[in-house]
Short mmCIF file of C-alpha atoms and ligand atoms in Angstrom, two decimals:
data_model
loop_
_atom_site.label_atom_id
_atom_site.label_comp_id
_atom_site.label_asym_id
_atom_site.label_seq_id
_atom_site.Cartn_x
_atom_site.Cartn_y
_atom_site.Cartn_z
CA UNK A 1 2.33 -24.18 -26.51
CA UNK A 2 2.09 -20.12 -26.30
CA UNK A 3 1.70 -18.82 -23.17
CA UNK A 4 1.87 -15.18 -21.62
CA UNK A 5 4.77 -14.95 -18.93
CA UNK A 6 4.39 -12.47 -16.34
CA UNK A 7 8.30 -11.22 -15.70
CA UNK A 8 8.33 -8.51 -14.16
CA UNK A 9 6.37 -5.61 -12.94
CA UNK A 10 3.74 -4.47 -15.95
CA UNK A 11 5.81 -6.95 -18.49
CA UNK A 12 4.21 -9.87 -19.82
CA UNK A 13 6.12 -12.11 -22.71
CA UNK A 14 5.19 -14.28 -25.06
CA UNK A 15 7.03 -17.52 -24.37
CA UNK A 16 7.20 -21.35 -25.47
CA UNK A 17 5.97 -23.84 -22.88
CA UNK A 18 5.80 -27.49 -22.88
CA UNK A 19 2.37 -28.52 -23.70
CA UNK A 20 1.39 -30.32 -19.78
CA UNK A 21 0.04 -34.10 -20.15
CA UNK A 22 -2.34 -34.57 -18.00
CA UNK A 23 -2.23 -37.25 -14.70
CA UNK A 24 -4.21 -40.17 -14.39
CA UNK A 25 -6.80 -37.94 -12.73
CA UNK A 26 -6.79 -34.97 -15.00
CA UNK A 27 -7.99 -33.13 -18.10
CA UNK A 28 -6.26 -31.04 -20.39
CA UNK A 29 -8.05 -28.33 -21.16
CA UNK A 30 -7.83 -25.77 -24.52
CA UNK A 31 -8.14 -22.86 -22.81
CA UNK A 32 -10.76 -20.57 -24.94
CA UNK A 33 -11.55 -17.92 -22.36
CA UNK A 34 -9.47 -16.12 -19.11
CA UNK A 35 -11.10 -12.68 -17.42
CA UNK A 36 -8.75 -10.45 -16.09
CA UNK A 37 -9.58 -10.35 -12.14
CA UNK A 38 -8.13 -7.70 -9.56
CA UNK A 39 -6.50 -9.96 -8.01
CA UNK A 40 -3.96 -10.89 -11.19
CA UNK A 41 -3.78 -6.42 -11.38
CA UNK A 42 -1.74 -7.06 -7.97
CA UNK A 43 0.73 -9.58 -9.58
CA UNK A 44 0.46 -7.32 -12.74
CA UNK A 45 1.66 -4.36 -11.02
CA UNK A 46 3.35 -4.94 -8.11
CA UNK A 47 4.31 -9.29 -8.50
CA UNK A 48 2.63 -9.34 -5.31
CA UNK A 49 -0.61 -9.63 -2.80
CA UNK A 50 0.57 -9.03 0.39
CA UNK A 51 2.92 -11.70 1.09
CA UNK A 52 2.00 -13.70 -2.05
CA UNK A 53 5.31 -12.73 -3.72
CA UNK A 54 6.11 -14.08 -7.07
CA UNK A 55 10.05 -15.03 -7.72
CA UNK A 56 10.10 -16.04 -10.46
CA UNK A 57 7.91 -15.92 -13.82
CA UNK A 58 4.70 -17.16 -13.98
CA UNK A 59 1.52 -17.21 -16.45
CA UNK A 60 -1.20 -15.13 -14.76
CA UNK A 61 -4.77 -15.35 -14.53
CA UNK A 62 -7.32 -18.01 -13.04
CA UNK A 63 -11.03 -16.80 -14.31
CA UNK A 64 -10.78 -19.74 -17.13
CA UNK A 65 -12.69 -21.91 -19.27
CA UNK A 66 -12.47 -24.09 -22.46
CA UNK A 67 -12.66 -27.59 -24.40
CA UNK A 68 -11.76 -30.71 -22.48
CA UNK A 69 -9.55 -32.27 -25.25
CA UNK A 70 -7.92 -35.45 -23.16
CA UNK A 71 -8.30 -37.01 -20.14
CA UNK A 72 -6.19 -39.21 -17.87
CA UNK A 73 -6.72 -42.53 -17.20
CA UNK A 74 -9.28 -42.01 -14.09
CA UNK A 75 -10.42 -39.16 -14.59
CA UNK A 76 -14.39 -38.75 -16.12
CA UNK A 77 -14.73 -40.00 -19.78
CA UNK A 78 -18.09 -37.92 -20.02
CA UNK A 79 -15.76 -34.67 -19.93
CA UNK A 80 -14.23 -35.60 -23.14
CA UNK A 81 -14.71 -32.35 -25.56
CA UNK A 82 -17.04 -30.37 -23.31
CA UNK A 83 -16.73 -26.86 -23.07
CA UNK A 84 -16.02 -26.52 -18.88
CA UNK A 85 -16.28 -23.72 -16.35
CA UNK A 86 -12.99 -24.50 -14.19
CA UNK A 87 -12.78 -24.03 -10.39
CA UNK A 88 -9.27 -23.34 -10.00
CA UNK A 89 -8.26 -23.74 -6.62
CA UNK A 90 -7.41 -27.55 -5.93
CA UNK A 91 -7.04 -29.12 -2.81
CA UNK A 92 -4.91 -31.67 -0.87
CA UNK A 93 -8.03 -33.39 0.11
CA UNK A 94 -6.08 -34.31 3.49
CA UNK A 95 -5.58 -31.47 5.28
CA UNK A 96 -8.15 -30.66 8.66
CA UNK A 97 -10.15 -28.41 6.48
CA UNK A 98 -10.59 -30.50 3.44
CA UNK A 99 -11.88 -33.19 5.41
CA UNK A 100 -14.43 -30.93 7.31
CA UNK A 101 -15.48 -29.28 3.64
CA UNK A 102 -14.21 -26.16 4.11
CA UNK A 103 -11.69 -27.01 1.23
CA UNK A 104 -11.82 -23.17 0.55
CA UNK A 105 -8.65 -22.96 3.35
CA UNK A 106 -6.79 -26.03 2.70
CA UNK A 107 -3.26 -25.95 3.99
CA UNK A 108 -2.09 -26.47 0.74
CA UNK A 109 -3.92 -25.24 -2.04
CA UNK A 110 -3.24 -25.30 -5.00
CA UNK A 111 -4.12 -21.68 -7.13
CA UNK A 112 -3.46 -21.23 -10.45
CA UNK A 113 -1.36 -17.77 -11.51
CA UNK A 114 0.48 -17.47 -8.42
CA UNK A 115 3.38 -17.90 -6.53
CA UNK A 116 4.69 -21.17 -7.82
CA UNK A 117 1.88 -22.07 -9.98
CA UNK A 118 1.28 -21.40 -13.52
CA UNK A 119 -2.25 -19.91 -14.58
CA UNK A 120 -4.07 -19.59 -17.67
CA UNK A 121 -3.46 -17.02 -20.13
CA UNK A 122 -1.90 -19.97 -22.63
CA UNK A 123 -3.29 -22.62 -24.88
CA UNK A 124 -3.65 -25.47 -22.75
CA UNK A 125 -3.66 -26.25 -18.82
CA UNK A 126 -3.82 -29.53 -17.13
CA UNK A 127 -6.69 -29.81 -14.28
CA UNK A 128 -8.10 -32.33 -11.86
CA UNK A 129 -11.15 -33.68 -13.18
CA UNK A 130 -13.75 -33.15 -10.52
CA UNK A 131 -12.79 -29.20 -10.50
CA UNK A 132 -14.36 -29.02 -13.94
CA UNK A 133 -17.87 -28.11 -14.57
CA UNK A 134 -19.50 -28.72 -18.26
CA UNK A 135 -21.35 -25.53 -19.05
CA UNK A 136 -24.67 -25.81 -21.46
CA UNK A 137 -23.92 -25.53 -25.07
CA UNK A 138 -24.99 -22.45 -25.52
CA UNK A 139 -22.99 -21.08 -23.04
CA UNK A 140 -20.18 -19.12 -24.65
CA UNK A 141 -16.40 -19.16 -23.35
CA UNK A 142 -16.84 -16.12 -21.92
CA UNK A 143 -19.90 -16.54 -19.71
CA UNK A 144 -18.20 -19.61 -18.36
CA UNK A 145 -14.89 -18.12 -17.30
CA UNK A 146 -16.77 -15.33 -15.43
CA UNK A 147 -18.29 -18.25 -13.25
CA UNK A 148 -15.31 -18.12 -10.56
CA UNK A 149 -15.86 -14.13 -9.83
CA UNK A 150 -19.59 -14.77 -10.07
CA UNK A 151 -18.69 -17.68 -7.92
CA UNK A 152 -16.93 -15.58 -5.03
CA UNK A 153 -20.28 -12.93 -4.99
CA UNK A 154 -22.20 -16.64 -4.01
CA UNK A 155 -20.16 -17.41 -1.22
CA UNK A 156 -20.09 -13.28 -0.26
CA UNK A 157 -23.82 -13.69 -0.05
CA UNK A 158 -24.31 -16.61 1.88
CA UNK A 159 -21.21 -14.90 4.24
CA UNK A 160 -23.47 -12.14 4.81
CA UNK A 161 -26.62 -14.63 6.82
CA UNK A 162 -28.96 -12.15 4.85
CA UNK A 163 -32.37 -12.38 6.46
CA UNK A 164 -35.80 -11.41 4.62
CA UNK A 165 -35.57 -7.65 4.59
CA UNK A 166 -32.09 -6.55 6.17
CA UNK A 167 -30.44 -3.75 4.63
CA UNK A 168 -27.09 -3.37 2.49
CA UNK A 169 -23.95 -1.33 1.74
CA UNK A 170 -21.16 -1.78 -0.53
CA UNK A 171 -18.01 -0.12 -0.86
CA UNK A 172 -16.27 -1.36 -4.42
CA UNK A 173 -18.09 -1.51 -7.77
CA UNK A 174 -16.18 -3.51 -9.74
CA UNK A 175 -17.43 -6.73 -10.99
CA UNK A 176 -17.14 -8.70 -7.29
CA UNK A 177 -19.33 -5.59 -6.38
CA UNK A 178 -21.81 -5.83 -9.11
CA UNK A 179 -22.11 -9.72 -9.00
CA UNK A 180 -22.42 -9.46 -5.01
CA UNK A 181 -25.26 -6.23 -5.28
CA UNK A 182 -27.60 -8.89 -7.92
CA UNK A 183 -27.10 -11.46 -5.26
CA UNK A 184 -27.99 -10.05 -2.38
CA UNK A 185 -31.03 -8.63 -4.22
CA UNK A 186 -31.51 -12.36 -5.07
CA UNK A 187 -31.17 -13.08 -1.84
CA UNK A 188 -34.26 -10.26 -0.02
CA UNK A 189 -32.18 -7.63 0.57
CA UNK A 190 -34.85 -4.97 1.27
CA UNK A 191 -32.24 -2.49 -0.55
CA UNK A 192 -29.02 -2.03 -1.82
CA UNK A 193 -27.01 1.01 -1.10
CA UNK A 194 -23.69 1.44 -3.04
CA UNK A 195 -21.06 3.38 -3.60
CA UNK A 196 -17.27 3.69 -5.68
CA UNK A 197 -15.05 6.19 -6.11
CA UNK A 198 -15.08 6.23 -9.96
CA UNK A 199 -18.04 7.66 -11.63
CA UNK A 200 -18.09 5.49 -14.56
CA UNK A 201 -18.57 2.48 -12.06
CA UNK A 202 -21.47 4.21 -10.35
CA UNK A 203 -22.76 4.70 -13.87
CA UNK A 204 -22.77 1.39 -14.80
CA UNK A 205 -24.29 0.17 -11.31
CA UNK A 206 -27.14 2.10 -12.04
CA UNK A 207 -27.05 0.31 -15.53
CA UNK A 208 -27.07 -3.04 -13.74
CA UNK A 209 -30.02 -2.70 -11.70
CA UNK A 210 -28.33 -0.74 -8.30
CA UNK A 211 -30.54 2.08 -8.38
CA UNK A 212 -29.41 3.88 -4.40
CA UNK A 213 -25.74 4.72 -5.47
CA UNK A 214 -23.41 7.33 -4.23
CA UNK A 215 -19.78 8.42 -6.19
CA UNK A 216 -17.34 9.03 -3.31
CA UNK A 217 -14.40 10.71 -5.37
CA UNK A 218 -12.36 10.23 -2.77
CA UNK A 219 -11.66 7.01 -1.34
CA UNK A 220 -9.89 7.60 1.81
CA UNK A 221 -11.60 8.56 4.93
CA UNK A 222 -8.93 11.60 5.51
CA UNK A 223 -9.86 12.62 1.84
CA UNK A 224 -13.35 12.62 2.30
CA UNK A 225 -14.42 9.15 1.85
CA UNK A 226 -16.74 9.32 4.42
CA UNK A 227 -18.93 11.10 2.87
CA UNK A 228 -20.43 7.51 1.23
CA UNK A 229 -20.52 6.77 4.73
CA UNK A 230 -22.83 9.86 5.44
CA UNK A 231 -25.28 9.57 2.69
CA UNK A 232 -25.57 5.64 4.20
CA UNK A 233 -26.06 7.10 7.33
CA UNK A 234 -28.53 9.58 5.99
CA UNK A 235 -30.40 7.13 3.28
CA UNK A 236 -30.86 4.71 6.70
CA UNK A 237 -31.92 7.59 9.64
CA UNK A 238 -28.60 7.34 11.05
CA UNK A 239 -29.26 3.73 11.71
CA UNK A 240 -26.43 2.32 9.38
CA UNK A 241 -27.08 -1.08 7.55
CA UNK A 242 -27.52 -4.16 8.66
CA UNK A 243 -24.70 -5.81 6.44
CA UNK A 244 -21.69 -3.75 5.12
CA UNK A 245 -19.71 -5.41 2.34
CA UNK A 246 -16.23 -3.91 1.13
CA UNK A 247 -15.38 -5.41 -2.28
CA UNK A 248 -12.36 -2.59 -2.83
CA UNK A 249 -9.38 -3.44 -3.72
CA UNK A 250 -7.95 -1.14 -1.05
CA UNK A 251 -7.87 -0.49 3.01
CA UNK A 252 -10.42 1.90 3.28
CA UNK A 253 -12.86 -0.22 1.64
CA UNK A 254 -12.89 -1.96 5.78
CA UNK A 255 -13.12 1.58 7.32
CA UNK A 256 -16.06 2.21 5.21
CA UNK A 257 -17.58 -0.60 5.12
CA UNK A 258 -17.28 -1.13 9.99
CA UNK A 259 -18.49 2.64 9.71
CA UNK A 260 -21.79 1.93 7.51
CA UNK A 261 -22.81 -1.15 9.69
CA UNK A 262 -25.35 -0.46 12.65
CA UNK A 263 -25.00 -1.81 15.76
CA UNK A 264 -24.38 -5.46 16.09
CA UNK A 265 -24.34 -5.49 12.81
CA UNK A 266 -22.22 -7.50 10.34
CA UNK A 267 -18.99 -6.89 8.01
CA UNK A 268 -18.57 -8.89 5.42
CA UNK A 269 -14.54 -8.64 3.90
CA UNK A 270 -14.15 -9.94 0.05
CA UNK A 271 -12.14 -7.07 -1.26
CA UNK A 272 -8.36 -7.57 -1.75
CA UNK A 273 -6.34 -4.81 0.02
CA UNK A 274 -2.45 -5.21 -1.49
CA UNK A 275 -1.39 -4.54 2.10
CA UNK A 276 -0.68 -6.90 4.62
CA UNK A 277 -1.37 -4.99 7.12
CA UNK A 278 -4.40 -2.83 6.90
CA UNK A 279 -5.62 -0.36 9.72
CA UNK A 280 -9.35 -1.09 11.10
CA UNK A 281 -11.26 1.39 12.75
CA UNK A 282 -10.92 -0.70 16.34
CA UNK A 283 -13.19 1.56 18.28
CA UNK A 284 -16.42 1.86 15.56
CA UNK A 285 -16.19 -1.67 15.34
CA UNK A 286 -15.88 -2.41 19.11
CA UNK A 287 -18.43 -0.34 20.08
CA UNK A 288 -20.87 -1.10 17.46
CA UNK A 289 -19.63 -5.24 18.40
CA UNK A 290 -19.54 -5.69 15.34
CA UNK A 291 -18.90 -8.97 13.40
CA UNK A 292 -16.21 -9.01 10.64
CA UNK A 293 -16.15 -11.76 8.07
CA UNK A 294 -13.68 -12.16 5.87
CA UNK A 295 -14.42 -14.36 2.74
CA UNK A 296 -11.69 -16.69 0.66
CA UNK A 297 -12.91 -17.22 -2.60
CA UNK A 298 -16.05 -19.54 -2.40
CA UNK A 299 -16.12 -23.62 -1.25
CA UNK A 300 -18.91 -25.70 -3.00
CA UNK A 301 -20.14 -22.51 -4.94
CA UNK A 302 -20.26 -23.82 -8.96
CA UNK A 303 -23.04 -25.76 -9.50
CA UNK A 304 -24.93 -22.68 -7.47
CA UNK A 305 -23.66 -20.62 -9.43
CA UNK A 306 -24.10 -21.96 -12.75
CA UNK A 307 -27.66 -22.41 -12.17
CA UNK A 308 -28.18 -18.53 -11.12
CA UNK A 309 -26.26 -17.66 -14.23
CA UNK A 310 -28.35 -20.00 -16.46
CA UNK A 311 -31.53 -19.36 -14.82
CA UNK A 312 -30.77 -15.00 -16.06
CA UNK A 313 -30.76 -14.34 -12.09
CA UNK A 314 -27.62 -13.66 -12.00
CA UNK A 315 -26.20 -11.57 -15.22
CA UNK A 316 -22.28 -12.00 -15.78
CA UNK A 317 -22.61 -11.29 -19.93
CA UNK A 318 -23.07 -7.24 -19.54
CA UNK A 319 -20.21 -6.81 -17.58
CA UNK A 320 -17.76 -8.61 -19.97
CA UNK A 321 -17.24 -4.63 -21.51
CA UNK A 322 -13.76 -5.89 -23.53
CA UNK A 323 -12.73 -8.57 -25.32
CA UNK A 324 -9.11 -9.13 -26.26
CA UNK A 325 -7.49 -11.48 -28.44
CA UNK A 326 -4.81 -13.92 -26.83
CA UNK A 327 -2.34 -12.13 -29.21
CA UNK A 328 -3.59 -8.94 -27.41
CA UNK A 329 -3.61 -10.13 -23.91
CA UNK A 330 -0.65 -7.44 -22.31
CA UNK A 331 -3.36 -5.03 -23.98
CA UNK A 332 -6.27 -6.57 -21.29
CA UNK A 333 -4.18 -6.29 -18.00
CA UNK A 334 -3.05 -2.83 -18.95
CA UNK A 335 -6.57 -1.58 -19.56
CA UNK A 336 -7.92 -3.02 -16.56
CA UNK A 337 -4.96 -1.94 -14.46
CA UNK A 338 -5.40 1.76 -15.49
CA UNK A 339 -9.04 1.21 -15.02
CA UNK A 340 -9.32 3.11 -18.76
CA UNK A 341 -12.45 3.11 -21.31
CA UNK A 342 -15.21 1.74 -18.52
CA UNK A 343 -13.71 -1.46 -17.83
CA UNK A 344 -15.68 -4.15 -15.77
CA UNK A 345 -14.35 -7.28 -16.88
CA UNK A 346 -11.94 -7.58 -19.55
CA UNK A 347 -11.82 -11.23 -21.09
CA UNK A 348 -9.05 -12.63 -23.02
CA UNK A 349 -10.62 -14.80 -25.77
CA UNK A 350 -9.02 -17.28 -28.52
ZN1 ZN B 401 -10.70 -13.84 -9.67
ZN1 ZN B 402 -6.35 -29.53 2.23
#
């Protein structure tokens, strides 16, 4: 089968892979659709997340869907040719965490397009059965790979303990942004404050339903970041918010994010910085006690989430703004990587 190799920094290659057979409790999956997340940008650019390093070549991305076209010999027979929403982390099912549900942290998960595991930006991908989710049939590719990012805004919101009324910032206005500002609006948020650094994303918040939105066009705090944090602080009478979310891809996003909460109030971390270290601003957040969540993905989240997706609650189809070819998919990760033309989500599609 075809399959897109990352190799090195910014170089993808189209290479020949054997075609996987799939284990008694599999299905193979055609892959039809794959988004381009952030996350893959990392591996894209810099073959790393923090101390995710990959070492060797590896097929990226793990925002997929498709046609169940075989199955092993235990796995579901009602799978056969549906079109599936994939959740692609799998677990050992042993570990501590597994067994309490929180399979989100297994000890040894296993993640698609990433160190030591091949993703899915190729024709076909072997998956265990119960991680597949049949989508309606009028559900297109597309829609159903952007289930996993929608996904992760699910598990932001319930992160966040919204109650009836509370108040909201966040700092990144990508697609986790977006999907995570509709939820929390779902979810009572009395309002929705919002910010980015790049005006076309502010633009298209506004598009989306965000209507309080600021354009920072700086990011850092030194470079005068903080001014999304003062027009928070001014929008809320100097109160701050009760619930600050960053959802950059960088460190300030937590600076931001610690110095728009109020007191006591709450953090909530689903951006991912490329550093492994990242500098937090100790004494806003000490003396405002306030209480930083960090979020992994999401952990029981797709049925959820298909249903606020099918329901029209939750909108994923307007921010698919590009859709590539699988011949064209080097074309996908360098538009999304230069953040060029108003990309949200670019989807690869075949
Ligand atoms: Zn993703
Ligand atoms: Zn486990």
């Amino acid at each position: 089968m075809k399959a897109w190799q990352w190799q090195a920094p910014e170089k993808l290659r189209l290479v020949e892979l054997p075609r996987p057979v799939p284990k008694r409790n599999e299905a193979l999956i055609r892959v039809e659709a794959v988004g381009v997340c952030g996350s893959d940008i990392h591996y894209f650019l810099e073959g790393a997340i923090g101390e995710n390093r990959l070492t060797a070549p590896t097929v990226l991305g793990h925002e997929y869907a498709g046609i169940v076209e075989e199955l092993g010999a235990d796995a579901d027979p009602a799978l056969l040719g549906k079109r599936v929403a994939v959740e692609p982390g799998i677990p050992c099912r042993r570990c501590e965490w597994c067994r309490k549900g929180r399979y989100n942290l297994c000890t040894s998960l296993f993640f698609p397009g990433g160190p030591g595991s091949d993703g899915a930006v190729c024709e076909y991908i072997a998956v265990d059965h119960e991680f597949c989710f049949p989508v309606p049939g009028t559900m297109s590719a597309g829609t159903a790979a952007m289930v996993e990012p929608a996904a992760v805004a699910v598990h932001t919101a319930e992160l966040a303990q919204l109650r009836p009324g509370d108040t909201a910032a966040i700092f990144g206005l990508g697609v986790i942004g977006l999907l995570t500002a509709r939820m929390l609006q779902c979810c009572g948020a009395a309002r929705v404050l919002a910010a980015d650094i790049l005006p076309y994303r502010v633009e298209a918040a506004r598009l989306y339903g965000i209507q309080e939105v600021f354009c920072n066009r700086k990011g850092s705090i030194k470079e005068g970041g903080a001014s999304a944090v003062g027009w928070i602080q001014e929008m809320t009478e100097r109160r701050g918010v009760d619930v600050a979310f960053d959802c950059t891809n960088s460190a300030d996003g937590l600076a931001l994010a610690c110095a728009a909460a109020r007191r006591g109030g709450r953090v909530v971390l689903t951006g991912i910085s490329g550093n492994e270290m990242d500098p937090l601003p100790v004494s806003i957040a000490r003396r405002r006690e306030l209480c930083l969540q960090w979020c992994r993905r999401f952990v029981h989240n797709y049925p959820a989430t298909l249903d606020y997706i099918q329901s029209g609650k939750l909108d994923v189809d307007s921010l698919i703004t590009h859709v590539f070819s699988f011949d064209e998919a080097p074309d996908a990760f360098a538009l999304t990587s230069a953040y060029g033309d108003g990309v949200l989500k670019a989807s690869i599609e075949w």
